[in-house]
mmCIF file of C-alpha atoms (C1' of nucleotides) in Angstrom:
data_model
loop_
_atom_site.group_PDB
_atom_site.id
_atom_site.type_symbol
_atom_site.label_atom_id
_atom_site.label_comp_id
_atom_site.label_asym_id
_atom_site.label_seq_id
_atom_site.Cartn_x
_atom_site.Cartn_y
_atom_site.Cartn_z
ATOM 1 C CA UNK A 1 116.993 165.756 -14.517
ATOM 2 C CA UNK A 2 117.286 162.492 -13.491
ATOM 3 C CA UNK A 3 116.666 159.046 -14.767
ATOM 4 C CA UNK A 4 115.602 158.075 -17.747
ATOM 5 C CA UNK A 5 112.750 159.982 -19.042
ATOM 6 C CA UNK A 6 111.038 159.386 -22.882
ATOM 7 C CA UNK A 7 110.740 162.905 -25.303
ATOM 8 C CA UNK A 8 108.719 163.177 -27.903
ATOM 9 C CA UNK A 9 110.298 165.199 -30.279
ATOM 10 C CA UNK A 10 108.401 166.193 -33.832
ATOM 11 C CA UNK A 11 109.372 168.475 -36.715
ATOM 12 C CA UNK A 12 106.844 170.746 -38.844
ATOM 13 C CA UNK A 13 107.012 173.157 -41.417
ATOM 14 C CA UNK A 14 103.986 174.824 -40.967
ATOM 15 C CA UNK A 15 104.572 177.156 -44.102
ATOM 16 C CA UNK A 16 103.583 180.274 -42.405
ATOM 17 C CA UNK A 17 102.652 180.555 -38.533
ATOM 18 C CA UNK A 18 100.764 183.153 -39.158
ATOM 19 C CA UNK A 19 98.164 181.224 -41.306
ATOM 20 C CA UNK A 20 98.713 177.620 -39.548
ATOM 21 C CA UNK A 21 98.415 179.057 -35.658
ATOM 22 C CA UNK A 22 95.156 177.325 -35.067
ATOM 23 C CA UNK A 23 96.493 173.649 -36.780
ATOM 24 C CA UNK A 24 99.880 173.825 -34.810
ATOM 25 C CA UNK A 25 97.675 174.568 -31.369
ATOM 26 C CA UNK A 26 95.381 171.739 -32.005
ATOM 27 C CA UNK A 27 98.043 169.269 -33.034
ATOM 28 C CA UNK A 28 100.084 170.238 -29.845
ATOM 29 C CA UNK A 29 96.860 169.736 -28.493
ATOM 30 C CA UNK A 30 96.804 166.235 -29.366
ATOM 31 C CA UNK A 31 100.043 165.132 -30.202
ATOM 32 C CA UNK A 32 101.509 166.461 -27.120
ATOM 33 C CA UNK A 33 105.209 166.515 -28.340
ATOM 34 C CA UNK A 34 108.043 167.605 -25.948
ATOM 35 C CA UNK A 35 109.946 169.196 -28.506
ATOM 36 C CA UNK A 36 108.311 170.820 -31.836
ATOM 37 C CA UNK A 37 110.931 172.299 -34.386
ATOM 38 C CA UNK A 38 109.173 174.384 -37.002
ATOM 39 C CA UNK A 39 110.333 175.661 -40.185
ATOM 40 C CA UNK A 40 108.731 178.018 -42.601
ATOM 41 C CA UNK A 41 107.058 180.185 -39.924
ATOM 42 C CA UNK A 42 107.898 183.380 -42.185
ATOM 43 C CA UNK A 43 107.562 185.839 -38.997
ATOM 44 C CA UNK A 44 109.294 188.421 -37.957
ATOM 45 C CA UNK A 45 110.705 187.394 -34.409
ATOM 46 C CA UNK A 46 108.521 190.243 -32.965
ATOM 47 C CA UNK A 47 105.945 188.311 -34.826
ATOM 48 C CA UNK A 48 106.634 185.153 -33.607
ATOM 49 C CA UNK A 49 103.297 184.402 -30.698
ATOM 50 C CA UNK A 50 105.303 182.681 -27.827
ATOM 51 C CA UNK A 51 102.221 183.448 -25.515
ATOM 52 C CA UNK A 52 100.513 180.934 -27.516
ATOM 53 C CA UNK A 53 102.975 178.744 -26.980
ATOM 54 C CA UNK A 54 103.210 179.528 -22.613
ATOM 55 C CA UNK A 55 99.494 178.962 -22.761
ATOM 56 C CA UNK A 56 100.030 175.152 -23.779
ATOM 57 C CA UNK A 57 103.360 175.017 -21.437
ATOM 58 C CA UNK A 58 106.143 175.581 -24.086
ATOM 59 C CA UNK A 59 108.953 177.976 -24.375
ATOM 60 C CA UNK A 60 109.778 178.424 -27.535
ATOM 61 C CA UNK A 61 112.721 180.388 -29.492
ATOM 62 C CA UNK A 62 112.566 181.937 -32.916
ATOM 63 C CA UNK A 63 114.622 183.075 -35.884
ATOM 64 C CA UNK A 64 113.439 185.103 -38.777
ATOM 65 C CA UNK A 65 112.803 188.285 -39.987
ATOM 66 C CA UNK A 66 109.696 188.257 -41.634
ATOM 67 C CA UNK A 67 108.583 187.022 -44.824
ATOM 68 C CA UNK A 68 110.615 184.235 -46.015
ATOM 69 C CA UNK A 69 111.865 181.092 -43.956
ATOM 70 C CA UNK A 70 111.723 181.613 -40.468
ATOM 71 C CA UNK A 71 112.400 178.757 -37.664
ATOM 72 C CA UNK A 72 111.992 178.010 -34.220
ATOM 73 C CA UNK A 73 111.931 175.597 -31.355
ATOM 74 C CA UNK A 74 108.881 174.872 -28.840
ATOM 75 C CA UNK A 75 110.003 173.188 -25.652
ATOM 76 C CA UNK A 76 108.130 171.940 -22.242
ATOM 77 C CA UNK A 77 111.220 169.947 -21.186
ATOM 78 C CA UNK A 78 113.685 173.215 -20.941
ATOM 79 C CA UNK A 79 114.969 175.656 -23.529
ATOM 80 C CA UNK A 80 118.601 177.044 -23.199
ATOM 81 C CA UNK A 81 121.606 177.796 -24.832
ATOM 82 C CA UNK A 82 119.946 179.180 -28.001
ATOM 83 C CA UNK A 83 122.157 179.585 -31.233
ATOM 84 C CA UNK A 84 120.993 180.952 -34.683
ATOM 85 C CA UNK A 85 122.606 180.433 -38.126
ATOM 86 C CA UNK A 86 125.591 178.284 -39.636
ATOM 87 C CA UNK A 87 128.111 180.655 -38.327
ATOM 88 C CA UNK A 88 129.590 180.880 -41.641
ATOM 89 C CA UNK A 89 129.733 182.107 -44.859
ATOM 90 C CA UNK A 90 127.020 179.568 -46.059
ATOM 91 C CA UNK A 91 123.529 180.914 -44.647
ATOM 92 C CA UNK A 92 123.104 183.992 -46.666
ATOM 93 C CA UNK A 93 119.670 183.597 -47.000
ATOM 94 C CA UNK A 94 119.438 183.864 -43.231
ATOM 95 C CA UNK A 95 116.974 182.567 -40.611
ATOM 96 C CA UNK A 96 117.148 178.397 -41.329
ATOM 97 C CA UNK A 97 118.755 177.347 -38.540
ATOM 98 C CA UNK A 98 118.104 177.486 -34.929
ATOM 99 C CA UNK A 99 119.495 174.730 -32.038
ATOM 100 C CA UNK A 100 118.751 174.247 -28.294
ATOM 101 C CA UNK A 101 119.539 172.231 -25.615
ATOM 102 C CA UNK A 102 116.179 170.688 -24.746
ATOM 103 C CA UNK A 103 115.705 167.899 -21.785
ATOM 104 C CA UNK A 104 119.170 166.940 -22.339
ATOM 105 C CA UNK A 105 119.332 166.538 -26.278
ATOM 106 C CA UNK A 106 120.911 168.902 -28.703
ATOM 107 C CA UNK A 107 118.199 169.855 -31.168
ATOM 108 C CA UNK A 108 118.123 171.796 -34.268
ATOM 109 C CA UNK A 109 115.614 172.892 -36.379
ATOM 110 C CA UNK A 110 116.378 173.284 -39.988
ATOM 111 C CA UNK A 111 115.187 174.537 -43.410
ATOM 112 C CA UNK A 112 117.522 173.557 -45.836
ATOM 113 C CA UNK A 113 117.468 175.952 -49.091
ATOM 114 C CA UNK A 114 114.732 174.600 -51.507
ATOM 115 C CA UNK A 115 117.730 174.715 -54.837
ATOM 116 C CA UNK A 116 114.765 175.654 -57.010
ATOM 117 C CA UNK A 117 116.519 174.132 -60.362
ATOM 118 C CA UNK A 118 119.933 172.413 -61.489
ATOM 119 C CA UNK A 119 121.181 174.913 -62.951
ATOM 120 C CA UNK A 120 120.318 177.949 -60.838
ATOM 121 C CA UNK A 121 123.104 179.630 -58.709
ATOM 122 C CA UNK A 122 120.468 178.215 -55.868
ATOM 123 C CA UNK A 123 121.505 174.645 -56.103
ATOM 124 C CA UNK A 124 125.089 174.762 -55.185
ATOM 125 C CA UNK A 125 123.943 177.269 -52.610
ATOM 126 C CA UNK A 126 122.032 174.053 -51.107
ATOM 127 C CA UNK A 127 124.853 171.662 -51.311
ATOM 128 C CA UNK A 128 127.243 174.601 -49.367
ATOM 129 C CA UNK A 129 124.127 174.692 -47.187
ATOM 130 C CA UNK A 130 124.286 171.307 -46.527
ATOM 131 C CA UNK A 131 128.229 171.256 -45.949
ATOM 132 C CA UNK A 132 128.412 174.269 -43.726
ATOM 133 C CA UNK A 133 126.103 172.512 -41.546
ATOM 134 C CA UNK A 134 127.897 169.286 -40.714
ATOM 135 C CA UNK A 135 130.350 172.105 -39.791
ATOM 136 C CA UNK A 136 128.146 173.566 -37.519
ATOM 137 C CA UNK A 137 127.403 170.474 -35.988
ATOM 138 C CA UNK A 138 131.317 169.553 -35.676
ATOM 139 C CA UNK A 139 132.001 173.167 -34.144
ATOM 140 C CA UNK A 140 129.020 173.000 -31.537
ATOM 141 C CA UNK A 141 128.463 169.135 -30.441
ATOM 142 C CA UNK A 142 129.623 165.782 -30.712
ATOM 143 C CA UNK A 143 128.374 162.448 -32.350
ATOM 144 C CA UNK A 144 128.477 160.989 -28.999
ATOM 145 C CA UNK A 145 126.193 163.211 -27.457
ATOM 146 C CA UNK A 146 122.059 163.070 -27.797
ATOM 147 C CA UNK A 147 121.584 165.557 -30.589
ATOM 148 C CA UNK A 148 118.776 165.383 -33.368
ATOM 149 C CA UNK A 149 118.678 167.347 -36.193
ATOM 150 C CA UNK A 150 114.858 167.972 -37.348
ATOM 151 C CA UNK A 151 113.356 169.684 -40.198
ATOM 152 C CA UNK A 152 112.241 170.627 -44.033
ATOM 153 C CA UNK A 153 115.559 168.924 -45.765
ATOM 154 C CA UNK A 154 114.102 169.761 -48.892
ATOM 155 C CA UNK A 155 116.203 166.156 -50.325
ATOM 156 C CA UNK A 156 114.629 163.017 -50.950
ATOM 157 C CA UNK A 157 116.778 160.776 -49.417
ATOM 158 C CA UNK A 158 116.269 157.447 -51.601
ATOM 159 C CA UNK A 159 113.829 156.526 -54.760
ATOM 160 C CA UNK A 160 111.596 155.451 -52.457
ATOM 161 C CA UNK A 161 111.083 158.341 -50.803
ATOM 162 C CA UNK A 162 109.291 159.899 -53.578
ATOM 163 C CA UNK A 163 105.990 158.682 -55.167
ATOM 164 C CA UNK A 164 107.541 158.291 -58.908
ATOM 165 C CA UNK A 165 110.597 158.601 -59.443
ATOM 166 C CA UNK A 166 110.604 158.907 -62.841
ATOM 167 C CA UNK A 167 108.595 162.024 -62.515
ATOM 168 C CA UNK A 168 111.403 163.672 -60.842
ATOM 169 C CA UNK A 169 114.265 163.035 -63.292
ATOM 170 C CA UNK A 170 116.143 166.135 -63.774
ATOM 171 C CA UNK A 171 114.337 168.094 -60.888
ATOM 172 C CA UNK A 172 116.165 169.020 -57.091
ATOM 173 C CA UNK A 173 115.661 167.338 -54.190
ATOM 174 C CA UNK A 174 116.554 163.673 -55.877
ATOM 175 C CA UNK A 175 119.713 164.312 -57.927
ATOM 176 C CA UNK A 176 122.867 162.525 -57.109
ATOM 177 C CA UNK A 177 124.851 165.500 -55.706
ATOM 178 C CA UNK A 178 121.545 166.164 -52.988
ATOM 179 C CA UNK A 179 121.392 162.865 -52.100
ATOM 180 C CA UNK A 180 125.129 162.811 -51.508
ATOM 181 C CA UNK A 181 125.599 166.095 -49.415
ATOM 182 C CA UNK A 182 122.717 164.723 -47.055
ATOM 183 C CA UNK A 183 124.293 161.481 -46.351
ATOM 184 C CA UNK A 184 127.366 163.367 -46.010
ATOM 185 C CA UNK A 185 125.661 164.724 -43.325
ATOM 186 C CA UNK A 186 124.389 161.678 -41.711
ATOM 187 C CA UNK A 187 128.113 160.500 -41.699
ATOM 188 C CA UNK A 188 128.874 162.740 -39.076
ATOM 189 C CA UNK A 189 126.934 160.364 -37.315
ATOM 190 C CA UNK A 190 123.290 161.337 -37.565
ATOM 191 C CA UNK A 191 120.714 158.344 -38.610
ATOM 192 C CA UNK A 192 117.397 158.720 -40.305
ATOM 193 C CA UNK A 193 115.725 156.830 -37.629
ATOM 194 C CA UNK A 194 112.191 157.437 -39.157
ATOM 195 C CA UNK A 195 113.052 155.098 -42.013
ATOM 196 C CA UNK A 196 115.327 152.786 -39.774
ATOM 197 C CA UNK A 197 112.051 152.257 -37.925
ATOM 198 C CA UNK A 198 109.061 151.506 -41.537
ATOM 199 C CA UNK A 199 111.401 150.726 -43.931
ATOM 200 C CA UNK A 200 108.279 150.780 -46.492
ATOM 201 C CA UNK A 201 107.777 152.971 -49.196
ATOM 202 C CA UNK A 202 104.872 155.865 -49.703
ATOM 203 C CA UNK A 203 105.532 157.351 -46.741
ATOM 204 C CA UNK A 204 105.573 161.178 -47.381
ATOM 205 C CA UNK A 205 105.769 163.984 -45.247
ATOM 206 C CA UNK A 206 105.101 166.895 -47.978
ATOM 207 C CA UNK A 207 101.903 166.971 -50.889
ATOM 208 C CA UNK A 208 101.982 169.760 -53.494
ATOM 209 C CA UNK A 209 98.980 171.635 -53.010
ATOM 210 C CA UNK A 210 98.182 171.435 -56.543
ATOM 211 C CA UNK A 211 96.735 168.784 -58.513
ATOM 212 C CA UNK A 212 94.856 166.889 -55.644
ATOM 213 C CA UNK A 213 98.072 165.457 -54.618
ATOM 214 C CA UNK A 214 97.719 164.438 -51.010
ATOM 215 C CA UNK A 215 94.562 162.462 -52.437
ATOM 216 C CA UNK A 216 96.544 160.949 -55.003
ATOM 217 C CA UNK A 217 99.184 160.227 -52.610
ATOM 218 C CA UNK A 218 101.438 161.923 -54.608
ATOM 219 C CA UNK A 219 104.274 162.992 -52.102
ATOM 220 C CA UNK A 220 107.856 163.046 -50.950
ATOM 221 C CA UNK A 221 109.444 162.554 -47.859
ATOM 222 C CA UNK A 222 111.765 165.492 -47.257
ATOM 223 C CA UNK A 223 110.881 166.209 -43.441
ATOM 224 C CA UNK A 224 113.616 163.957 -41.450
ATOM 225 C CA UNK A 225 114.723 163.534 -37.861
ATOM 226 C CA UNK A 226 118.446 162.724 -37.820
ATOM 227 C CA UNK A 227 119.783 161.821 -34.740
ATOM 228 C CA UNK A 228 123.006 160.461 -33.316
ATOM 229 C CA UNK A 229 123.013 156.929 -32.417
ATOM 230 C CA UNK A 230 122.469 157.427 -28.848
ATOM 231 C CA UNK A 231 118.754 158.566 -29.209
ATOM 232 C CA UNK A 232 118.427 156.207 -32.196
ATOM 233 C CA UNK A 233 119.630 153.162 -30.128
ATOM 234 C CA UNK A 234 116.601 154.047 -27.811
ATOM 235 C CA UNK A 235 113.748 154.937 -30.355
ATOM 236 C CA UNK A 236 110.516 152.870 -29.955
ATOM 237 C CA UNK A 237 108.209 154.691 -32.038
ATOM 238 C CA UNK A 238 107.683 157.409 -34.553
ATOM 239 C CA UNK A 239 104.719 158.449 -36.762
ATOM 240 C CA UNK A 240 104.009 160.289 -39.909
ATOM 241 C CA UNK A 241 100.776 162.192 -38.763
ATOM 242 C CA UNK A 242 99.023 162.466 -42.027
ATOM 243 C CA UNK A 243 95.809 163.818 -40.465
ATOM 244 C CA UNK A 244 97.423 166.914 -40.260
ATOM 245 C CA UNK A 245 97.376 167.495 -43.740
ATOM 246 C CA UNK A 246 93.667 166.951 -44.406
ATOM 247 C CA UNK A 247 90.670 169.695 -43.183
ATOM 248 C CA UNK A 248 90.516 173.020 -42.565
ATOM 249 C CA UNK A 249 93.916 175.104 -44.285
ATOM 250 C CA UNK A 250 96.653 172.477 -44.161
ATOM 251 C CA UNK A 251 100.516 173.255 -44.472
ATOM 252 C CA UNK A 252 101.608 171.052 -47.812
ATOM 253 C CA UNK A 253 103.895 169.336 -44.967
ATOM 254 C CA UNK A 254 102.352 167.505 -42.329
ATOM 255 C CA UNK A 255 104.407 166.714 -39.395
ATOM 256 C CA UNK A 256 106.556 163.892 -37.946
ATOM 257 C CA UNK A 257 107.871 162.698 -34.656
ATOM 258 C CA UNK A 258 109.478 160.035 -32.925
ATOM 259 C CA UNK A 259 109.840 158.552 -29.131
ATOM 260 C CA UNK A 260 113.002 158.395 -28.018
ATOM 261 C CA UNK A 261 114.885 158.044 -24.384
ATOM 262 C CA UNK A 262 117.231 160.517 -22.567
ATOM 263 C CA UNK A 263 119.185 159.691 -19.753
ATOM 264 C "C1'" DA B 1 97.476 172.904 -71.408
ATOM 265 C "C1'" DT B 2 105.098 174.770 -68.886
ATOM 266 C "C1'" DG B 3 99.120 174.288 -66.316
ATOM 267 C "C1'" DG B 4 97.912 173.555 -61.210
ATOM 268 C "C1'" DT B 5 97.499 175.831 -55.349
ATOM 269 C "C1'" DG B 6 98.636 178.552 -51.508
ATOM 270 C "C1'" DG B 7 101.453 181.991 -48.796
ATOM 271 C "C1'" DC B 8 103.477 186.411 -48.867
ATOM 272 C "C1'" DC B 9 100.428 190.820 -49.737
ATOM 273 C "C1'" DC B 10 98.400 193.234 -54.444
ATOM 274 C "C1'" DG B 11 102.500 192.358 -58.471
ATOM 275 C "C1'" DG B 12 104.816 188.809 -59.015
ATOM 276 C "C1'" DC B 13 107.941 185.678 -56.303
ATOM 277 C "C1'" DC B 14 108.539 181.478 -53.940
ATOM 278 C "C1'" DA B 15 107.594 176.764 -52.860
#
DNA sequence: ATGGTGGCCCGGCCA
């Protein structure tokens, strides 16, 4: 590991692996990312296909235990030092968090708790989520270091981040407290370097299913890639890959994924 | 029209 060398590193939930194999293979296929962090694979880790993986040159590492959540990391730039979970009293729902050292960066992928309403015992079990994170991070890495934190955030973090905002009033993953407990996050020192780079608005990353809402364009962008400064400093390009979402069984996310330099 | 679509897997739950 020498020199300078540029990863492509992409996040994904796929909202079951089991049904989305054949998309994930042919956007690997195409995409060719270094690093792909998936959420939602809701697998079993004896479920989990990592020879599908080998055959397109990634190791990969899972966490889950069957139907709900589920995570894991695909790497063909190294895969070590595997962790699972927040390590603390915060991630009893289980299986949202998995981190690697990949080609030199830190990287986790994430599924942070959905909240399902205001007032349901769910939504302050987001914002602990959320907190008990950052504490993750400050236990296992450093701000200094190349890490990048990738996955279904399940916040919108500004107004423009969602197609109407007044259609959202009241609802999770825009209220105030959300908002605040992800930038909380970021001020560990983590950037949103998707929206540093397109600072416009409509770009999504997630289309309910229902309604014809992708063709509407009708979305939110919850699916981030927060990185520490280091690998933001050195980003030249990143993509919302909307062609993902259209065809043959789509997730309702579509994935996203930046260029950035190590070394 | 508190609906609607899709995944889990077959009765609702979750997103």
């Amino acid at each position: 590991m020498t020199g300078r060398r540029r990863v492509r590193i992409a996040t994904w939930n796929v909202n079951s692996l089991t049904a989305r194999l054949p998309r994930v293979e042919e956007w690997i296929g195409y995409a060719q990312p270094d690093v792909v962090c998936l959420q939602e694979t809701k697998q079993a880790d004896s479920a989990f296909p990592h020879e599908a993986f080998a055959a397109l040159g990634y190791e990969t590492a899972h966490h889950g235990d069957g139907r709900w959540n589920g995570v894991a990391i695909a790497s063909r730039v190294g895969l070590a030092d595997v962790s699972t979970g927040l390590g603390s009293g915060e991630d009893e729902q289980g299986t949202r968090v998995i981190a690697a050292e990949c080609g030199g960066v830190r990287v986790l992928s994430v599924y942070v708790p959905n909240g399902r309403a205001l007032d349901s015992e769910h939504y302050p079990a987001k914002l602990a989520w959320l907190a008990g994170l950052r504490a993750l991070l400050d236990r296992t890495t450093s701000p200094d270091r190349p890490v990048a934190v990738c996955g279904d955030f399940n916040v919108a973090p500004e107004d423009r981040d969602v197609w109407d905002p007044s259609q959202f009033e009241g609802m999770t993953h825009v209220s105030r407290p959300e908002r605040d407990a992800l930038a909380d996050l970021e001020s560990w020192g983590l950037v949103d370097v998707f929206r540093r780079l397109y600072p416009d608005d409509e770009l999504f990353t997630w289309w309910d299913y229902r309604g014809g809402s992708f063709h509407r364009h009708r979305g939110m962008r919850i699916d981030l890639i927060l990185v520490t400064e280091v690998l933001a400093d050195r980003t030249t390009y990143g993509l919302i890959d909307r062609n993902a979402r259209k065809g043959e069984k789509p997730s309702d996310h579509t994935p996203v994924f930046i260029d950035t330099v190590v070394g």
